[in-house]
Tab-separated table of C-alpha atoms and ligand atoms in Angstrom:
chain	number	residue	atom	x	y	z
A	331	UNK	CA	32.052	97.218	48.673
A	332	UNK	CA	33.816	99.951	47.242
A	333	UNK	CA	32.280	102.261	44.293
A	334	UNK	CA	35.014	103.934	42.443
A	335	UNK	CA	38.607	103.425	41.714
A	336	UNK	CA	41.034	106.154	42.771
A	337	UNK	CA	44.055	107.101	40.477
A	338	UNK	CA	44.722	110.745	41.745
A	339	UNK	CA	43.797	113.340	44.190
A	340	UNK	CA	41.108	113.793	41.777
A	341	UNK	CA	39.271	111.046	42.295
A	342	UNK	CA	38.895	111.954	45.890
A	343	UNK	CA	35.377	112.793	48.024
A	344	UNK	CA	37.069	115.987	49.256
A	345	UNK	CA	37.638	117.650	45.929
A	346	UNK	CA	33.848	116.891	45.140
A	347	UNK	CA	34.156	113.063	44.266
A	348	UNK	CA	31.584	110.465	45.289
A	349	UNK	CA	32.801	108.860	48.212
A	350	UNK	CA	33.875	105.520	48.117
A	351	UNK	CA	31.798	103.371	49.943
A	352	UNK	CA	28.211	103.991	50.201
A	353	UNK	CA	27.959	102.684	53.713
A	354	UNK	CA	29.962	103.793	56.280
A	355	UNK	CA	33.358	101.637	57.588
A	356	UNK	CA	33.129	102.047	61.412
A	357	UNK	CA	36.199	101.239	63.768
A	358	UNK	CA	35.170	99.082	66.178
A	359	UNK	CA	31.883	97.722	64.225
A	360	UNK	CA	30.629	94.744	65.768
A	361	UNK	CA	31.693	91.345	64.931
A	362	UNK	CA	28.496	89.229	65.021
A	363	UNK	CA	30.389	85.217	64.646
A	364	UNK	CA	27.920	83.017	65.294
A	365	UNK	CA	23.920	84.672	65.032
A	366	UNK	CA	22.430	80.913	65.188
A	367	UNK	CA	24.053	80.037	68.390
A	368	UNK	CA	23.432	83.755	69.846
A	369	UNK	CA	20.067	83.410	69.159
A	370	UNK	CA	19.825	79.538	70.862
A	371	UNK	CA	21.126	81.209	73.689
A	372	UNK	CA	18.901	83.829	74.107
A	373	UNK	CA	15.697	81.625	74.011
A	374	UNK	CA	17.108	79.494	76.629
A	375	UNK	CA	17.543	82.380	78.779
A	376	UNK	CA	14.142	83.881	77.920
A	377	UNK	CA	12.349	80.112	78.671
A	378	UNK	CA	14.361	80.524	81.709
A	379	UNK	CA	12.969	83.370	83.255
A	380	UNK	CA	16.574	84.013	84.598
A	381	UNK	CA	17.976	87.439	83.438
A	382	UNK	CA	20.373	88.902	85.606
A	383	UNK	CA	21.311	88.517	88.890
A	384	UNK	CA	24.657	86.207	88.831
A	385	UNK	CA	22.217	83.547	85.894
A	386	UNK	CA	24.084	80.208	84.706
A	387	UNK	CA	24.763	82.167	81.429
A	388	UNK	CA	27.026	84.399	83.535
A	389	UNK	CA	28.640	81.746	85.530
A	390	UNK	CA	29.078	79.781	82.062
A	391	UNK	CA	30.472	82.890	81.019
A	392	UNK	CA	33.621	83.358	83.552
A	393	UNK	CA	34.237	80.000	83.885
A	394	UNK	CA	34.873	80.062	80.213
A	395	UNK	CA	36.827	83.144	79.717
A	396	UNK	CA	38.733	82.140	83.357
A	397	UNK	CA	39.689	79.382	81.384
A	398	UNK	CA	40.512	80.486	78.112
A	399	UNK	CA	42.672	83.105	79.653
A	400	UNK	CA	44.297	80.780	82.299
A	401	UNK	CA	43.354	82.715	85.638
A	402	UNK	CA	41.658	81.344	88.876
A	403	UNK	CA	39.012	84.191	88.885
A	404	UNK	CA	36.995	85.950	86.328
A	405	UNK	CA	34.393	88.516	87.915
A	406	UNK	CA	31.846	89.354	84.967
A	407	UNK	CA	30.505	93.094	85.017
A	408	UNK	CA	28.116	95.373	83.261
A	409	UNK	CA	30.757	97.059	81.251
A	410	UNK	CA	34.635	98.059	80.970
A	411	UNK	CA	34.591	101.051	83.162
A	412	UNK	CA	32.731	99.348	86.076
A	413	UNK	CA	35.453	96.681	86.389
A	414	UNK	CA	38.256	99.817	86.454
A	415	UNK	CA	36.135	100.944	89.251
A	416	UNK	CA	35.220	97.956	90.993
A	417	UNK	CA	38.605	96.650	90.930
A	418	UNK	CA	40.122	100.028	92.366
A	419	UNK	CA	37.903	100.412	95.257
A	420	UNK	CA	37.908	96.057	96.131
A	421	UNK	CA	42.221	97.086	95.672
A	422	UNK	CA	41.642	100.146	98.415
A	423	UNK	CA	43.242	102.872	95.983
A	424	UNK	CA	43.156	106.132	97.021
A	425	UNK	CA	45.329	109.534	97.405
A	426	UNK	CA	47.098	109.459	93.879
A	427	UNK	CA	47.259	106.648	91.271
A	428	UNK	CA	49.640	106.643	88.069
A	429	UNK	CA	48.262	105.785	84.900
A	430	UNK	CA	49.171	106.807	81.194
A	431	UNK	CA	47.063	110.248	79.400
A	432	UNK	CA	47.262	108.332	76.039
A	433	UNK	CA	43.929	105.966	76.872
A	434	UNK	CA	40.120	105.768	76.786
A	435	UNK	CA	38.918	107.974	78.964
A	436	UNK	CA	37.396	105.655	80.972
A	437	UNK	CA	41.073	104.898	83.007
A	438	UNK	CA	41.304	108.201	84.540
A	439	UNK	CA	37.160	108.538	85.202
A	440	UNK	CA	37.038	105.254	86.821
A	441	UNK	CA	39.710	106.796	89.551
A	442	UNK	CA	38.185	110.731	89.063
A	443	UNK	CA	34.464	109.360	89.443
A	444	UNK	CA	36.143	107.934	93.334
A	445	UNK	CA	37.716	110.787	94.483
A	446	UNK	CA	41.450	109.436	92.976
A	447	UNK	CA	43.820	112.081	91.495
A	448	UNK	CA	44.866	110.316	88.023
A	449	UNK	CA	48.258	111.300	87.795
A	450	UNK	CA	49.880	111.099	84.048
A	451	UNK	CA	53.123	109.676	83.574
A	452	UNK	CA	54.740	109.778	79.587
A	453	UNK	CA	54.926	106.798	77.746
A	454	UNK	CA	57.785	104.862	75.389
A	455	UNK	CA	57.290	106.497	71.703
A	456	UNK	CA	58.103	103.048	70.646
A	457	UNK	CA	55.611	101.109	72.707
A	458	UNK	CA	53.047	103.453	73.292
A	459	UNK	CA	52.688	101.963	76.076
A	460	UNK	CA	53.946	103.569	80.028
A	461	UNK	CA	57.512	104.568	80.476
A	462	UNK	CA	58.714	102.859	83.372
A	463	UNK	CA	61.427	105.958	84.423
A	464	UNK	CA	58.337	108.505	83.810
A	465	UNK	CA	56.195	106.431	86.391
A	466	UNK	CA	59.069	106.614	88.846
A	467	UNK	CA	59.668	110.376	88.049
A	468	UNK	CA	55.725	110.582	89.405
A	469	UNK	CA	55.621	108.946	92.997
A	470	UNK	CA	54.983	110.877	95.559
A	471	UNK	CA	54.035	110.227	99.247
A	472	UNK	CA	50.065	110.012	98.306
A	473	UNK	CA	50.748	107.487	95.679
A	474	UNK	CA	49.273	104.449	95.989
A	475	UNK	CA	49.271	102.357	92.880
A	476	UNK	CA	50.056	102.136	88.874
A	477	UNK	CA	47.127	101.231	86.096
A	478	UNK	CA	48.675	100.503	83.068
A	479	UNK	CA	47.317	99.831	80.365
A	480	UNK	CA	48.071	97.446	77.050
A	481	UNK	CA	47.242	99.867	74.828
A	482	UNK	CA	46.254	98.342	71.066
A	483	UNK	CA	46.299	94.961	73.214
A	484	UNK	CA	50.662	95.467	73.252
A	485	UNK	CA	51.328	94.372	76.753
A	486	UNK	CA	52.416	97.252	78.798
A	487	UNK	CA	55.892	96.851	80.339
A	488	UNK	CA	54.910	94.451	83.215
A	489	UNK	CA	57.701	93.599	84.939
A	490	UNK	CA	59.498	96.865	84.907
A	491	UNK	CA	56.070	97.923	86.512
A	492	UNK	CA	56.071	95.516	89.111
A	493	UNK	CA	59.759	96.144	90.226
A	494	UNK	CA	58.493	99.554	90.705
A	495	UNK	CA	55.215	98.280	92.555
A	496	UNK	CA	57.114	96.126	94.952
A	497	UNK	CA	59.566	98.428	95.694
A	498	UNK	CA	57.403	101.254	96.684
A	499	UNK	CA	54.749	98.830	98.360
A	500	UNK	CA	51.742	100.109	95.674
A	501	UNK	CA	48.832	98.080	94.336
A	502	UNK	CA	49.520	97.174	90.315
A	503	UNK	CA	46.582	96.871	88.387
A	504	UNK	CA	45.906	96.928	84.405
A	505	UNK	CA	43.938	97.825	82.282
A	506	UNK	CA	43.296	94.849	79.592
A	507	UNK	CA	40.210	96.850	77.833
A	508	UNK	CA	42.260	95.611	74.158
A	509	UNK	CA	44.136	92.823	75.194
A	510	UNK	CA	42.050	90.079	75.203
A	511	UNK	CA	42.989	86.988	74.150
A	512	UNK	CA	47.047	88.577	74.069
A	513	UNK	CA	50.365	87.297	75.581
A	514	UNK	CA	52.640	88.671	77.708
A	515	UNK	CA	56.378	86.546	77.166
A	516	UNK	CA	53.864	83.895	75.782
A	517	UNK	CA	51.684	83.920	78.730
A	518	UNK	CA	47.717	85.302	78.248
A	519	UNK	CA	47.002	88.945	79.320
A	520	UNK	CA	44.812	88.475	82.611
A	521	UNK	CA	46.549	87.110	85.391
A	522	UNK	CA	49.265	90.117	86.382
A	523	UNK	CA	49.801	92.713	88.768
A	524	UNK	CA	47.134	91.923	91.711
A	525	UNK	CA	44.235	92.077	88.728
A	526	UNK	CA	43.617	93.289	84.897
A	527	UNK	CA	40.645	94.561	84.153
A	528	UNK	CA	38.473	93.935	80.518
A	529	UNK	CA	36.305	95.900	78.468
A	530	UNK	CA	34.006	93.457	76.243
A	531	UNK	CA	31.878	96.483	74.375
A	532	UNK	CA	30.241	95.665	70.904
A	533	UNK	CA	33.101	97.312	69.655
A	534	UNK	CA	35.942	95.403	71.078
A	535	UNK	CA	37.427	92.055	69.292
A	536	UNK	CA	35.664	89.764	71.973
A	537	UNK	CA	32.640	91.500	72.886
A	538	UNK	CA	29.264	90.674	75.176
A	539	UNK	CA	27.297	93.722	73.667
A	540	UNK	CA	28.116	95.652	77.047
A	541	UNK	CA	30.446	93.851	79.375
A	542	UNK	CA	33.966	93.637	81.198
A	543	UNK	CA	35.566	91.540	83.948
A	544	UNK	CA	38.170	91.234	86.576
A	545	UNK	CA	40.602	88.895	86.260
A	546	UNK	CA	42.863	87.613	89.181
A	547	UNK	CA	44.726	84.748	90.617
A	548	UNK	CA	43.711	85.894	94.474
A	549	UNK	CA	40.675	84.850	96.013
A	550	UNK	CA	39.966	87.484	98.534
A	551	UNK	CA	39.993	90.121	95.686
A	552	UNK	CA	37.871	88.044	93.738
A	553	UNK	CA	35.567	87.583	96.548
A	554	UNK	CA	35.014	91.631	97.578
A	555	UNK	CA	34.874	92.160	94.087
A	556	UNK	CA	31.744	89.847	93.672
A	557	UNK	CA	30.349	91.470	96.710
A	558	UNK	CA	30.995	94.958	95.422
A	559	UNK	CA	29.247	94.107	91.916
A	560	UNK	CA	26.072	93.188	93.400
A	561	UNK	CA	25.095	95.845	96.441
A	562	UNK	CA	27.212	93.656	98.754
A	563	UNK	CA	24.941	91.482	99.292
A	564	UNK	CA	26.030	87.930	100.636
A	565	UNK	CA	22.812	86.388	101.044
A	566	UNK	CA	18.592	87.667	101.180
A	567	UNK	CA	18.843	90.795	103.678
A	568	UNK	CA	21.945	90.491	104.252
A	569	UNK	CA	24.530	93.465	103.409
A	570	UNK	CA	28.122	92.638	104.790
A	571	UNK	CA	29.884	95.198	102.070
A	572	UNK	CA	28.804	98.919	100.544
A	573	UNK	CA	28.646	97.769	97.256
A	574	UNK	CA	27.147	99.246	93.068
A	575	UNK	CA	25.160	97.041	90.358
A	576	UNK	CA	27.801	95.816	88.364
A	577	UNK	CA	26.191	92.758	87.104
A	578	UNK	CA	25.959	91.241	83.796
A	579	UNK	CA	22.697	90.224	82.064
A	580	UNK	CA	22.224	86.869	80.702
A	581	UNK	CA	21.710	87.968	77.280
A	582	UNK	CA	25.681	89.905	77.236
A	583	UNK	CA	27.144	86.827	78.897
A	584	UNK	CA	25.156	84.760	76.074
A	585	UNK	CA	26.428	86.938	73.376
A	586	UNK	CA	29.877	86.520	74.594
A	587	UNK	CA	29.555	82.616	75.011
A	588	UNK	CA	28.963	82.401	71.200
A	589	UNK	CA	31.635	85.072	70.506
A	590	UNK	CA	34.206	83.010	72.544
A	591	UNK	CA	33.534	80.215	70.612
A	592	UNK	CA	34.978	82.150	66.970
A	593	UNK	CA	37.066	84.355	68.445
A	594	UNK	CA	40.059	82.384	67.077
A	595	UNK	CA	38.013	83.518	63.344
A	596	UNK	CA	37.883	86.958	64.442
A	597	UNK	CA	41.877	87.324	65.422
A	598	UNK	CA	42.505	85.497	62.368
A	599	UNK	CA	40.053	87.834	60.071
A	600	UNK	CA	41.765	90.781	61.750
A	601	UNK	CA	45.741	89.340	61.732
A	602	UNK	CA	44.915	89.040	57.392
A	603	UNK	CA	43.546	92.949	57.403
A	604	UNK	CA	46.321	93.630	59.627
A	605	UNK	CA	49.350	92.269	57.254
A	606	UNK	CA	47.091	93.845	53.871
A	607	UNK	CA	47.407	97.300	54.932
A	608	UNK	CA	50.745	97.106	56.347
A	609	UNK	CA	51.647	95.740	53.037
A	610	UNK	CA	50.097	98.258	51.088
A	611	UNK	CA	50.993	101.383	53.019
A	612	UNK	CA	54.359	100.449	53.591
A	613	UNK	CA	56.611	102.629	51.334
A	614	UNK	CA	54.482	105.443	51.540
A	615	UNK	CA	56.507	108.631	52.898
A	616	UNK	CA	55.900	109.201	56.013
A	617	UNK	CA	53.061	106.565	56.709
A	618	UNK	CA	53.822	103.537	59.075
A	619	UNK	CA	51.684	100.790	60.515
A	620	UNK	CA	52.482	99.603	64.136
A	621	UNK	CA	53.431	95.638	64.336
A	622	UNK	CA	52.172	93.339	66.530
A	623	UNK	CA	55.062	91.298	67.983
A	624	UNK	CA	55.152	88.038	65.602
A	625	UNK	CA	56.501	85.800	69.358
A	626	UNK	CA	53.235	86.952	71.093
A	627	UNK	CA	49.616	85.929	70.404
A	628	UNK	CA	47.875	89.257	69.678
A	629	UNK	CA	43.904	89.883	68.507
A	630	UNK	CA	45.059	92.703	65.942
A	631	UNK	CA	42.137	94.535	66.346
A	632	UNK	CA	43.753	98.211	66.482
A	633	UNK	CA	44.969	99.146	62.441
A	634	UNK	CA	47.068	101.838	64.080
A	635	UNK	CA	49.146	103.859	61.237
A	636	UNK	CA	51.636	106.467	62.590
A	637	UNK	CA	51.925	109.778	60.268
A	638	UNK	CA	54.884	111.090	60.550
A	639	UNK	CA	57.109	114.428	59.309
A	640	UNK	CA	58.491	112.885	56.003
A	641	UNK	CA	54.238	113.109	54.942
A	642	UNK	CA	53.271	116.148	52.915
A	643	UNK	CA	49.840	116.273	54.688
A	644	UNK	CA	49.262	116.040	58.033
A	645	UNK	CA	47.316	113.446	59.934
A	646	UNK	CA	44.399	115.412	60.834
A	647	UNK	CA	44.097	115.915	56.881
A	648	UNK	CA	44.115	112.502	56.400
A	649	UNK	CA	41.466	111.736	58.475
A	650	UNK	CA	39.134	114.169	56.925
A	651	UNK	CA	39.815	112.845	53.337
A	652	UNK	CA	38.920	109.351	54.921
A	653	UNK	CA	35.827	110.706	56.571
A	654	UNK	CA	34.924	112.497	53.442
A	655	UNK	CA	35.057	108.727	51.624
A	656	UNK	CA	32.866	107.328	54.378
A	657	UNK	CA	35.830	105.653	56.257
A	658	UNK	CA	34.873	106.734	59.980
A	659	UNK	CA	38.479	106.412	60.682
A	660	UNK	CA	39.587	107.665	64.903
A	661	UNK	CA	42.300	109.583	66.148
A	662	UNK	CA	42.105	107.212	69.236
A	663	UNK	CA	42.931	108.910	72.168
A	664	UNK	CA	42.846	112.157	71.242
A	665	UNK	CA	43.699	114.824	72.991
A	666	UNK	CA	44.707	112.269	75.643
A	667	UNK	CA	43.161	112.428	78.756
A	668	UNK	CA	44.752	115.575	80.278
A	669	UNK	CA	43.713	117.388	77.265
A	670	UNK	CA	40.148	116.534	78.167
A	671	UNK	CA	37.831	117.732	81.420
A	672	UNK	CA	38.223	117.645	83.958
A	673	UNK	CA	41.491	117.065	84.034
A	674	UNK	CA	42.973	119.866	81.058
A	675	UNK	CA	40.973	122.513	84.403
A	676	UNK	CA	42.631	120.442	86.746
A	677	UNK	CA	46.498	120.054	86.052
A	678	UNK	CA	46.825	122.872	83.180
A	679	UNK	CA	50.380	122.412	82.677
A	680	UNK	CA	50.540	118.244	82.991
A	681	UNK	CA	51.757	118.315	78.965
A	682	UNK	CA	54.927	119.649	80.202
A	683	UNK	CA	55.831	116.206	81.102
A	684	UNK	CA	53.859	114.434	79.048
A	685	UNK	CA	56.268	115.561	75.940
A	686	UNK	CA	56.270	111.606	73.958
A	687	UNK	CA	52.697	111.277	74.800
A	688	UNK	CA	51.724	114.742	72.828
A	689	UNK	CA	54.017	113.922	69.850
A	690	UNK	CA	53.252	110.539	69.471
A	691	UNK	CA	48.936	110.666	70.049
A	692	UNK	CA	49.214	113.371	67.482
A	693	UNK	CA	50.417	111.494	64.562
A	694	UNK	CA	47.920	108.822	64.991
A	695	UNK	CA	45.213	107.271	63.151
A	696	UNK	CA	42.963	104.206	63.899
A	697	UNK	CA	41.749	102.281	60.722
A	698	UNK	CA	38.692	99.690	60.197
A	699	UNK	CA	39.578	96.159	60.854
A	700	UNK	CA	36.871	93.141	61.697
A	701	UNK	CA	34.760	90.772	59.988
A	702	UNK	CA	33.194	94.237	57.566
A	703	UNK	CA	36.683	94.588	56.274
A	704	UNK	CA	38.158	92.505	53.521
A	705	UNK	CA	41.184	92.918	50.684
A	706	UNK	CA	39.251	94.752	48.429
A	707	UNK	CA	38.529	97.927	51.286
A	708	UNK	CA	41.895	97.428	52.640
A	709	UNK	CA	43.069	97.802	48.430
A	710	UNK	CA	40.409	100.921	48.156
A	711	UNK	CA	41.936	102.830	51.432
A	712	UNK	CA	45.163	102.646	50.443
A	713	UNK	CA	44.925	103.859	47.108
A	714	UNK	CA	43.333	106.901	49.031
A	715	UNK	CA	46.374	107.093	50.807
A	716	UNK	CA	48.572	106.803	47.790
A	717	UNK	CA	45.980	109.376	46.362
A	718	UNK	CA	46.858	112.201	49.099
A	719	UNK	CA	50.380	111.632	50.128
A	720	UNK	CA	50.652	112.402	46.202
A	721	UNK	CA	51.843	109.204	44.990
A	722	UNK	CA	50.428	107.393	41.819
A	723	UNK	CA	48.140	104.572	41.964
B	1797	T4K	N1	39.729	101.273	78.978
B	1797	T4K	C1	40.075	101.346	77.688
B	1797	T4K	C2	41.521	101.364	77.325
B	1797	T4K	C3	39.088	101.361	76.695
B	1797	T4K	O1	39.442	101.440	75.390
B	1797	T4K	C4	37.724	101.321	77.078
B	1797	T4K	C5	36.679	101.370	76.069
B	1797	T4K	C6	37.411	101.237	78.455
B	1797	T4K	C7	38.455	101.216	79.378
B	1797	T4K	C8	35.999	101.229	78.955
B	1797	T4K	O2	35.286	100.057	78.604
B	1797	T4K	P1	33.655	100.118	78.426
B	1797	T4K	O3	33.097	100.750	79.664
B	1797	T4K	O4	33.367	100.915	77.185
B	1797	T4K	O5	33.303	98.664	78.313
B	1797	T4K	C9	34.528	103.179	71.865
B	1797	T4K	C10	33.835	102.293	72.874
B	1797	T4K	O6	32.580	102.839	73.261
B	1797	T4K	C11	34.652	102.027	74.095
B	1797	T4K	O7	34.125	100.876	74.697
B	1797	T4K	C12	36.102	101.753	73.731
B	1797	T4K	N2	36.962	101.645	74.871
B	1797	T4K	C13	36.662	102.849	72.842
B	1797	T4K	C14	38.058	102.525	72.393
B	1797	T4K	O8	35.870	102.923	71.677
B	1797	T4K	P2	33.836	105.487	70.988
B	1797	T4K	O9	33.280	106.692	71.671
B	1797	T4K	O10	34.917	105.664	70.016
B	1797	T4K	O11	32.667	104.562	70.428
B	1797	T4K	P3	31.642	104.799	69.315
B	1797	T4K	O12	30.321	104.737	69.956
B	1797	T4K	O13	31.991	105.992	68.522
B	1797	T4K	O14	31.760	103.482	68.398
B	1797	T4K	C15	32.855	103.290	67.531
B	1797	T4K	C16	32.344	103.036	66.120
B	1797	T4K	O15	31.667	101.805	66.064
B	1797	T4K	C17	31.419	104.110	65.595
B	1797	T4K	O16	31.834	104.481	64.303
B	1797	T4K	C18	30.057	103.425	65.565
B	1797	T4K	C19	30.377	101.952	65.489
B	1797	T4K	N3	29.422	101.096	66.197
B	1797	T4K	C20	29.363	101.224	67.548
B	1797	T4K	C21	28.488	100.438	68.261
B	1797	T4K	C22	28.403	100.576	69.757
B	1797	T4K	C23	28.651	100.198	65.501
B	1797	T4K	O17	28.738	100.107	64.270
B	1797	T4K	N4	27.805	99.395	66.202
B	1797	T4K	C24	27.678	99.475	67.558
B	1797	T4K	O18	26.903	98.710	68.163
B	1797	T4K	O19	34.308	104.520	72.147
């Protein structure tokens, strides 16, 4: 709850004010929907004496979410990052692959970490999301596929991306780490390009604790990718495939079996956040919030405001007078991935062509959404907007 009203720049925790909220407001805390059923779960896995290892949690697990999202295949993993990696090496990437800088940075590691060149294209200022004509402008004869990814769970441009794919005979793959649950032309995120890849961290809008998965419609993929996630092993002493431990536990695919069940709560909790702050910031010179597309289903997770020139202070000034109030607000991804190691060492001048991808990630900042957040925080940070853009509350 907030613990002060804020009329002027006065009133503010950077000019010496108590901040406003006691506790701090995290992007990205946890939604915890259902503790009762979690906790069920977790005793029937314990009197189970099954942990790991491929359990009927886990199986539970992708059947549901392979339903829910309307794919053949779901292939449960340990986390985000070991899907991107599974599913590039089961996919046979290699040379160079083109994905966007403006990401976690957990895209271009999963290729790095396999001996993959990321190579950056720009994005769309508009969509944030890959520019098609910048991913062309970036093939070369060691290319061999695209990752994009729906970044704020906005569906990247998909079909412009698999024109490109099929025309220059490359593997399309994306990554899905915020689009859970999202449509694409009204049809879930999960089945396109030759597999999308989730990230189901505590901190995402459908989360398993740690977790991620591989979604795809073909069933060789699906079947290397199993092998790959557990040693390659296809049966007691028997290897057929070099393979990592990428396997869930039974308590993460529990955890995500009761999340499932109130996600619908948790889009809906996030969509009402979403339209309060856009409401209540809109106006304000120089501040915009990004919409979700009304036509598409989207999980509104990502508050992403946009500061541009018209605003007397800049965004990295905004952020500190949040932080100062105990609003952990992000300034998701910055400095992109090329501005980051190894790859700001490895391709110095890659900003050159990066030009919307600088601009726009630099006027960016990510704002607390999820079950913690109601009207009355949304109310209290945007009176500290009003506060220091210099308008009266
Ligand atoms: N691709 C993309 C596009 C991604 O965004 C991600 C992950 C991945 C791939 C890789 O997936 P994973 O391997 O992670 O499954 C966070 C998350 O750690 C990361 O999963 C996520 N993207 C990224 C967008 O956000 P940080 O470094 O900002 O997280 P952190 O630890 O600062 O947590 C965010 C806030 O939440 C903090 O203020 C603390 C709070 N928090 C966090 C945890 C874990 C809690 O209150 N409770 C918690 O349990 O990266």
């Amino acid at each position: 709850m907030p613990t002060k009203s804020i009329g002027s720049k006065a009133d503010l925790a950077i000019n010496g004010a108590p901040p406003a909220f006691d506790e701090p407001l995290h992007v990205g805390r946890p939604n915890i929907t259902n503790r009762d059923a979690f906790m069920r779960r977790v005793n029937d896995v314990l009197d189970s004496k099954w942990l790991t290892n491929n359990g009927p949690m886990v199986q539970e697990f992708e059947q549901r979410v392979a339903n829910y999202l309307g794919v053949k295949h779901c292939v449960a993993m340990c986390n985000g990052t070991i899907a991107l990696e599974i599913a590039i090496r089961a996919l046979g990437l290699a040379g160079e692959v083109i994905v966007p800088s403006w990401t976690f940075i957990a895209t271009a590691h999963a290729l790095y970490w396999q001996g993959i060149t990321p190579v950056f294209a720009d994005i769309d200022p508009d969509t944030h999301n890959l520019d098609p004509v910048a991913v062309r402008r970036m093939i070369t004869p060691r290319t061999t596929g695209i990752i994009g990814v729906h970044l704020w769970g906005r569906a990247a441009p998909i079909d412009a991306l698999q024109a490109i794919a099929d025309e220059h005979d490359l593997k399309l793959m994306f990554d899905a780490a915020h689009a859970f649950g999202n449509t694409y032309h009204g049809q879930t995120i999960g089945r396109f390009g030759d597999c999308e890849a989730f990230s189901f961290h505590a901190t995402k809008a459908f989360h398993s604790m740690e977790g991620g998965a591989v979604t795809t419609d073909n069933d060789d993929l699906a079947e290397a990718m199993r092998l790959m996630r557990n040693f390659g092993f296809a049966g007691l002493d028997d290897v057929i495939h070099p393979g990592t431990n990428g396997k869930m536990t039974e308590i993460c695919a529990a955890m995500g079996l009761s999340n499932l069940c109130n996600f619908d709560q948790v889009r809906e909790t996030n969509r009402k956040n979403h339209a309060a702050y856009k409401q209540a910031l809109t106006g304000l010179p120089g501040i915009s919030v990004l919409d979700y597309d009304p036509a598409e289903r989207n999980n509104y997770h990502y508050v992403v405001t946009q500061v541009d020139e018209e605003c007397p202070v800049s965004r990295d000034e905004i952020v500190d007078t949040l932080r100062a109030e105990n609003i952990l607000a992000r300034r998701y991804f910055w400095p992109c991935c090329h501005g980051m190691s190894p790859y700001r060492d490895l391709f110095p001048h890659a900003g050159l062509v990066l030009p919307h991808t600088n601009e726009t990630a630099s006027r960016v900042v990510i704002l607390p959404n999820g079950s913690a957040m109601g009207e009355k925080e949304v109310a209290t940070i945007a009176s500290i907007f009003r506060a220091t853009v210099g308008e009266s509350t």
